[in-house]
mmCIF file of C-alpha atoms in Angstrom:
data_model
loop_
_atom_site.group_PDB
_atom_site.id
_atom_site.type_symbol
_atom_site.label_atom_id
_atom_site.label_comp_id
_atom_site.label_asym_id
_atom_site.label_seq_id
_atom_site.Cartn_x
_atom_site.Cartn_y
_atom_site.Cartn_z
ATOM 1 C CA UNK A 10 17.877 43.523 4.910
ATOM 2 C CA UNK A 11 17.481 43.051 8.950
ATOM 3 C CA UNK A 12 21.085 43.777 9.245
ATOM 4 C CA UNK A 13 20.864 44.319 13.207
ATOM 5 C CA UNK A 14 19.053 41.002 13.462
ATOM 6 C CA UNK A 15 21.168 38.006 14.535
ATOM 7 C CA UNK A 16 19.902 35.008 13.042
ATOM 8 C CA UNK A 17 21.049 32.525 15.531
ATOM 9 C CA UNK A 18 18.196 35.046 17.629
ATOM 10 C CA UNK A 19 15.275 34.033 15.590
ATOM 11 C CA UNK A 20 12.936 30.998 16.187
ATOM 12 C CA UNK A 21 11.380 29.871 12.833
ATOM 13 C CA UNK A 22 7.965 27.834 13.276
ATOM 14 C CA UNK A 23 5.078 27.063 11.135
ATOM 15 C CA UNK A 24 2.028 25.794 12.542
ATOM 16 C CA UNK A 25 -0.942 23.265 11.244
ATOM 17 C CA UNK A 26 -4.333 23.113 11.839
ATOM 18 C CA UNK A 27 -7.888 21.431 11.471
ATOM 19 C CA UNK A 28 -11.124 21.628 11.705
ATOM 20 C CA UNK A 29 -11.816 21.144 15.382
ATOM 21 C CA UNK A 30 -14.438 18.274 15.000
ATOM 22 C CA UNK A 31 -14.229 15.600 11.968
ATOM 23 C CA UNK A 32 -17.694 16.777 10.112
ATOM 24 C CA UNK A 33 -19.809 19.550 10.137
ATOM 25 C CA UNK A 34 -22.416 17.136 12.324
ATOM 26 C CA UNK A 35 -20.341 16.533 14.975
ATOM 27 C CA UNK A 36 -20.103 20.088 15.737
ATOM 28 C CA UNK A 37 -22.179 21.106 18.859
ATOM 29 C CA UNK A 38 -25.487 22.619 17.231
ATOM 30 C CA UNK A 39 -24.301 26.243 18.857
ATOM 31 C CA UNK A 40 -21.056 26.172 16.801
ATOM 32 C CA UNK A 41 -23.164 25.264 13.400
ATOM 33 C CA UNK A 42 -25.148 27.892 14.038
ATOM 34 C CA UNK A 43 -22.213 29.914 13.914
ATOM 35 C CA UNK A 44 -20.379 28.577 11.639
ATOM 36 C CA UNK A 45 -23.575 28.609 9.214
ATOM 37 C CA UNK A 46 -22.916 32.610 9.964
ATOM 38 C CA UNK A 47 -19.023 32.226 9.670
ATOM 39 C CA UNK A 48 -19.238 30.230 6.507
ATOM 40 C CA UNK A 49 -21.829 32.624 4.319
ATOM 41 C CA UNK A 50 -18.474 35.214 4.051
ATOM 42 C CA UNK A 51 -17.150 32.273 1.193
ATOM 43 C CA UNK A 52 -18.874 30.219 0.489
ATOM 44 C CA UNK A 53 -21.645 30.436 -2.858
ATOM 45 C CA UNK A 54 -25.532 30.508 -2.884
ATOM 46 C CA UNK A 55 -25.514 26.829 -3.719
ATOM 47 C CA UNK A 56 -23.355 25.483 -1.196
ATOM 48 C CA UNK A 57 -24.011 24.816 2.251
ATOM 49 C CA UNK A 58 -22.456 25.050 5.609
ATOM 50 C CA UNK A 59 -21.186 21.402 5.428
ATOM 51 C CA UNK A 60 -19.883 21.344 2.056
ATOM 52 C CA UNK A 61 -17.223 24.216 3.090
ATOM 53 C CA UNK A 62 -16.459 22.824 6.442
ATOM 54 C CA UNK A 63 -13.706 21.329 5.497
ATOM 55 C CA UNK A 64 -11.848 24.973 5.816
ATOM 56 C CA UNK A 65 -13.067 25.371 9.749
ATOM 57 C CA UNK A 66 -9.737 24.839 10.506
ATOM 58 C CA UNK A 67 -8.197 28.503 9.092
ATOM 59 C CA UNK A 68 -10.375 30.161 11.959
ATOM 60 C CA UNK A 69 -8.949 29.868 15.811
ATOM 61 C CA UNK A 70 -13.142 29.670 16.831
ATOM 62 C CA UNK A 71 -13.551 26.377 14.577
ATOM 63 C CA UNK A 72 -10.290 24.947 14.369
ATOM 64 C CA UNK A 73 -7.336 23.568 16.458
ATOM 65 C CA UNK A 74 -3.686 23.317 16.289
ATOM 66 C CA UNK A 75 -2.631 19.555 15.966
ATOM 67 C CA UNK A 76 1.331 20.047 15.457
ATOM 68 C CA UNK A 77 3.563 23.626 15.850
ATOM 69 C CA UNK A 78 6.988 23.087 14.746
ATOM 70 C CA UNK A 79 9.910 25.313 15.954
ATOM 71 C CA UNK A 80 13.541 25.372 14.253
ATOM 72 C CA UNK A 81 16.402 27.385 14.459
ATOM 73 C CA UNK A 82 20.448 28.213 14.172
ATOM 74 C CA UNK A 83 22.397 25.878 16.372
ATOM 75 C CA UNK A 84 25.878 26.452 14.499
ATOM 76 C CA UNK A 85 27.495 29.177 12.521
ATOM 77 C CA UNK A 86 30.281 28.665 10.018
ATOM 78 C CA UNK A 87 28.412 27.016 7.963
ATOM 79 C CA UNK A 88 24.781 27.439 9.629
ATOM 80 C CA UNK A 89 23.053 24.117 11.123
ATOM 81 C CA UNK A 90 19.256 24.283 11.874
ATOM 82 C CA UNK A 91 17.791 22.090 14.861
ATOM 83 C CA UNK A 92 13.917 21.817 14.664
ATOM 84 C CA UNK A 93 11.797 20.401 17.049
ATOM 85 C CA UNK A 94 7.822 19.487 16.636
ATOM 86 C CA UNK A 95 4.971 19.766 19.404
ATOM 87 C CA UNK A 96 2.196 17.234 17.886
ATOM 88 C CA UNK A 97 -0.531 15.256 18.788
ATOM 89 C CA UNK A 98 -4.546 14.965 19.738
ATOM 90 C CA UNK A 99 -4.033 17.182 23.034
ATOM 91 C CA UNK A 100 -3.944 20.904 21.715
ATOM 92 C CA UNK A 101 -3.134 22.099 25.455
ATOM 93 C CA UNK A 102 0.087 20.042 25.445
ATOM 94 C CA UNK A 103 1.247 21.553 22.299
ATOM 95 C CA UNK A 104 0.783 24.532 23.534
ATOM 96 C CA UNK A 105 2.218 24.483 26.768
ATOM 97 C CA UNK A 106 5.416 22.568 25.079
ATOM 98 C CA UNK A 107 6.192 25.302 22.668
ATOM 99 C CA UNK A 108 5.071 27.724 24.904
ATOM 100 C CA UNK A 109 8.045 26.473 27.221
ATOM 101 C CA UNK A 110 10.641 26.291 24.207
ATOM 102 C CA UNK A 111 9.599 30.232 23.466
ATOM 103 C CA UNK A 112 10.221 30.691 27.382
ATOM 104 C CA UNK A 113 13.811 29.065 27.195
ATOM 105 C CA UNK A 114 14.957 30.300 23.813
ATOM 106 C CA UNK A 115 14.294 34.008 24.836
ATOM 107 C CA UNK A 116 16.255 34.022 27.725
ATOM 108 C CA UNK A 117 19.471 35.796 27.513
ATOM 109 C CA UNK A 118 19.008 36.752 23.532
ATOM 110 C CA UNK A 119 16.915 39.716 21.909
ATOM 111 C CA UNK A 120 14.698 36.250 20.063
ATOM 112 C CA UNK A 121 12.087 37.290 17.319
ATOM 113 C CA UNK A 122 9.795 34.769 15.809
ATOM 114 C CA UNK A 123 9.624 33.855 11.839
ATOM 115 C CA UNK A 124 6.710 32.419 10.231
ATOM 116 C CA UNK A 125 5.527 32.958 6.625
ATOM 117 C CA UNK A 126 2.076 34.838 6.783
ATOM 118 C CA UNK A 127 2.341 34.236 10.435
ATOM 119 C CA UNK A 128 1.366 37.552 11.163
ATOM 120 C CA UNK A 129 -1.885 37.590 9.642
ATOM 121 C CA UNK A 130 -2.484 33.365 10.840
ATOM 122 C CA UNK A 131 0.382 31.745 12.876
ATOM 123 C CA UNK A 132 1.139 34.402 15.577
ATOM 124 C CA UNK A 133 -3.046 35.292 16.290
ATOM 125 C CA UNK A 134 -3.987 31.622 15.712
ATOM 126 C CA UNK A 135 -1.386 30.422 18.626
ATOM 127 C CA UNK A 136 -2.642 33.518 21.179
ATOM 128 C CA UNK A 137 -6.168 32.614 20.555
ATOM 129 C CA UNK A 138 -5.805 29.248 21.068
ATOM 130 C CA UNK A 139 -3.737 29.508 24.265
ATOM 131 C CA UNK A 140 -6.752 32.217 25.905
ATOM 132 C CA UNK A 141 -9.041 29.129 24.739
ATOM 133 C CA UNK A 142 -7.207 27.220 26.700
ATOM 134 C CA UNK A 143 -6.379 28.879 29.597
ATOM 135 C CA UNK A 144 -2.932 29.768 28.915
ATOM 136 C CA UNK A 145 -0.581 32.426 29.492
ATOM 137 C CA UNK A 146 0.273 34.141 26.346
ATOM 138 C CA UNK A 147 4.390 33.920 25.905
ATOM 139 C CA UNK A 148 5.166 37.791 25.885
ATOM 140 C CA UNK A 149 6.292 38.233 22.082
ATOM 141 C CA UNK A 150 2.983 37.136 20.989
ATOM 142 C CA UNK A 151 1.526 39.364 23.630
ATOM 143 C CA UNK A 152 1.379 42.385 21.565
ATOM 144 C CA UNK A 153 -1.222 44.507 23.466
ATOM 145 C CA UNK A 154 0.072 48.249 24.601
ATOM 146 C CA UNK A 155 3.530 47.528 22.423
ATOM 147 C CA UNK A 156 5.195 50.605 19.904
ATOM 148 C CA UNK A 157 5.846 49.126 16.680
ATOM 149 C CA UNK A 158 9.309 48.933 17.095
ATOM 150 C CA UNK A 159 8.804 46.385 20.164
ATOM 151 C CA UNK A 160 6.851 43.799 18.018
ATOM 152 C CA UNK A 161 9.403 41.380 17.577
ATOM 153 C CA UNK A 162 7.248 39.113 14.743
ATOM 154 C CA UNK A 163 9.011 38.471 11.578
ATOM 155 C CA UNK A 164 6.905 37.342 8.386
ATOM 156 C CA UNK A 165 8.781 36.595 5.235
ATOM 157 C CA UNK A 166 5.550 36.839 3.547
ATOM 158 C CA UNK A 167 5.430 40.715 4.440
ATOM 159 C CA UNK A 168 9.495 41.454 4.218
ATOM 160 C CA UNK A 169 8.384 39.896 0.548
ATOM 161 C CA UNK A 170 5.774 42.414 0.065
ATOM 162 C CA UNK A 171 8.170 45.382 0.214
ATOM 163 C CA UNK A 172 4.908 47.282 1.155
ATOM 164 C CA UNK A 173 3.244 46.295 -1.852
ATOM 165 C CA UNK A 174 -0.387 44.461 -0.331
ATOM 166 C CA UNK A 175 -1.881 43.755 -4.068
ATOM 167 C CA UNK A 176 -1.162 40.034 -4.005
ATOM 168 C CA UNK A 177 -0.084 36.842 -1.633
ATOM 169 C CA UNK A 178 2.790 34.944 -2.242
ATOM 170 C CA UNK A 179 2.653 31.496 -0.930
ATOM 171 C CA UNK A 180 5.812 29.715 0.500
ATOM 172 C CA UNK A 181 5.968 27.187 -2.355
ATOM 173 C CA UNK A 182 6.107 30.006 -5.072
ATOM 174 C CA UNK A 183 8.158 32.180 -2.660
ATOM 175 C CA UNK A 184 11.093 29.234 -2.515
ATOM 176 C CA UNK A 185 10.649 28.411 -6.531
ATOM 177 C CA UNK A 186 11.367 31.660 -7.593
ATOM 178 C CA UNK A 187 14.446 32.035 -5.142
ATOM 179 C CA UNK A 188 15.831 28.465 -6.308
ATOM 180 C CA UNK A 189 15.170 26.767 -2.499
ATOM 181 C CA UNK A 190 13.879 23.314 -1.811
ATOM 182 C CA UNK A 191 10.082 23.064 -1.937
ATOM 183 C CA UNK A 192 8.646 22.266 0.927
ATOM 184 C CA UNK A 193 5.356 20.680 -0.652
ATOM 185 C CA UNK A 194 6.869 17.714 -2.239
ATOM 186 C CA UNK A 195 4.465 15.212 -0.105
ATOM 187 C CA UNK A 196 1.185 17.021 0.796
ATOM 188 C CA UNK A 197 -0.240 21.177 0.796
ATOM 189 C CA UNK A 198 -2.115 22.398 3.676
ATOM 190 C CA UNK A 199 -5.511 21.421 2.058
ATOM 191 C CA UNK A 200 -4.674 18.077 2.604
ATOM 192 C CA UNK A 201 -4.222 17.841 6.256
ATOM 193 C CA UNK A 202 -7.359 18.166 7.667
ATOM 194 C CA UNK A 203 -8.316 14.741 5.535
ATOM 195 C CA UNK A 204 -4.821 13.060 6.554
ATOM 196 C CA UNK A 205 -5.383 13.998 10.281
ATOM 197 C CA UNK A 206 -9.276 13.100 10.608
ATOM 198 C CA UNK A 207 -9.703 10.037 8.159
ATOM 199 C CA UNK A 208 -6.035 8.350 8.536
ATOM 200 C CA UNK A 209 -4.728 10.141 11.910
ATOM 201 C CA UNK A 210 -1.230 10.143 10.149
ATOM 202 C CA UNK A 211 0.363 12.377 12.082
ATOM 203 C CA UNK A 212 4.137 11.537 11.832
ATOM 204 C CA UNK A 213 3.111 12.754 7.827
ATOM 205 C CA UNK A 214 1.837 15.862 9.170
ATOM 206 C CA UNK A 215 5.135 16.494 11.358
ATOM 207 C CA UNK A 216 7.528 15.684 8.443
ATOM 208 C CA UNK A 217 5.297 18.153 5.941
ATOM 209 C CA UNK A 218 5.129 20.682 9.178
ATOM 210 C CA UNK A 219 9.220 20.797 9.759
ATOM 211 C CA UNK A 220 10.078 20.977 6.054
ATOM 212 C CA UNK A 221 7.886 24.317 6.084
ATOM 213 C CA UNK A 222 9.553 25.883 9.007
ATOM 214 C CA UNK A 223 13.178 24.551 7.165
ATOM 215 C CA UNK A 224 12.087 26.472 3.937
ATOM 216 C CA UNK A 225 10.826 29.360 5.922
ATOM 217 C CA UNK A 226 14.601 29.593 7.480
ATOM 218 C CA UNK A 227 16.021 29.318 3.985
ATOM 219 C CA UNK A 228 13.816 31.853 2.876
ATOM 220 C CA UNK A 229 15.186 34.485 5.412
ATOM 221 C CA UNK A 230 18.544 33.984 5.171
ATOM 222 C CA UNK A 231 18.356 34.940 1.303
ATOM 223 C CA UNK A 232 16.534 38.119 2.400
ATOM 224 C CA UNK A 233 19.227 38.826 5.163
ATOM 225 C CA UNK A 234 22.099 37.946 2.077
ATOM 226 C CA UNK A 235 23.499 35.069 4.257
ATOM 227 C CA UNK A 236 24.599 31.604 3.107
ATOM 228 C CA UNK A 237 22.152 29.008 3.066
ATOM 229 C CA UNK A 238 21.456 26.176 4.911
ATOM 230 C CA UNK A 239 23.327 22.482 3.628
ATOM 231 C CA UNK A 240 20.750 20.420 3.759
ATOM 232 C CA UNK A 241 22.824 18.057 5.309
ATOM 233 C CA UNK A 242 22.953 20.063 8.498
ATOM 234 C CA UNK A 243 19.157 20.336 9.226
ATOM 235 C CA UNK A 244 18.248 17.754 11.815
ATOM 236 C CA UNK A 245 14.511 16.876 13.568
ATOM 237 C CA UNK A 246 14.831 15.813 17.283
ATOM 238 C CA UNK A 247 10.945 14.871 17.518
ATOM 239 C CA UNK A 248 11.386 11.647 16.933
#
């Protein structure tokens, strides 16, 4: 599988997100309006707009990115992975940081990006919330006029699919059944949005972001029939 793909060419990242205010009534009274609207897709008869708003932070209107890490192949023979987290309160900075690694990484290399389900949340969700904040949109994510063939997006979540759309496969399942590392031994993604708003813990969220992006690297490799990753040779430089 991807046999004309270079790994040391791909840029693994994983992104996390949260609901852009802490409660549903700090939201400006336009945006619970709207998300009263949103929120009516999901949630039941009995439940109301603030009792489900602790999933604003799926949707790029409601939510914002607090931490986008990137990893990828800095040795061959064996492999060593080198990821590198964009964090914090200021969404623009993330942005504009990763949006500067994607810039430096693509230069002399055909680079594709790797997310799990990143094409249907990761990819979008980073493009929206660059337009939102009046930033240029790195030109792999800027898909607009492309051929097929020119999208240069990887999603493990799809290669997993084999065209079959019945069913989603989450990352944690996806690395049990192929014998990898989970990367949910500390939190899951529904726990962020708490560990972000009530404890601002973010150095937790980076460590739980960076293990995903890891497993999503491990997870690729097996596809491509490649040796895995020592776990040894995967090293952070965020901190």
């Amino acid at each position: 599988m991807l046999v004309n793909i270079k790994p040391e060419d791909i840029l693994f990242l994983d992104i996390e997100t949260v609901p852009s205010a802490s409660s549903y009534y700090d939201l400006d009274p336009a945006f619970r309006i709207h998300w009263e609207k949103k929120s009516k897709q999901f949630r039941n008869d009995d439940q109301l707009p603030g009792q489900v708003y602790n999933r604003a932070g799926i949707f790029a209107e409601f939510g914002k990115i607090i931490c986008i890490s990137a990893g990828f192949i800095s040795a061959k023979d064996p492999f060593s992975f080198r990821i590198k987290s964009f964090y914090g309160d200021n969404e623009k900075d993330i942005l504009t940081g990763f949006s500067e690694l994607v810039n430096k990484f693509s230069r002399n290399r055909e680079m594709n990006l790797c997310a799990h389900n990143g094409r249907e949340f990761d990819y979008p969700y980073i493009a929206r919330r660059m337009i939102i904040n009046r930033l240029a949109i790195p030109g792999i994510l800027d898909n607009a006029g492309k051929k097929p063939w020119e999208v240069r997006l990887l999603d493990t979540l799809d290669l997993w699919k084999f065209g079959d759309y019945k069913s989603y496969t989450s990352l944690d399942l996806l690395t049990l059944v192929l014998g990898i590392n989970s990367p949910k031994d500390d939190i899951d993604g529904s726990m962020v949005a708490g560990i972000y708003h009530d404890e601002h813990d973010l150095k937790r969220i980076v460590v739980y972001c960076e293990k995903d992006v890891a497993a999503v690297a491990q997870v690729l490799l097996r596809f491509m029939n490649l040796p895995s990753i020592d776990p040894g040779r995967i090293e952070s430089v965020t901190f």
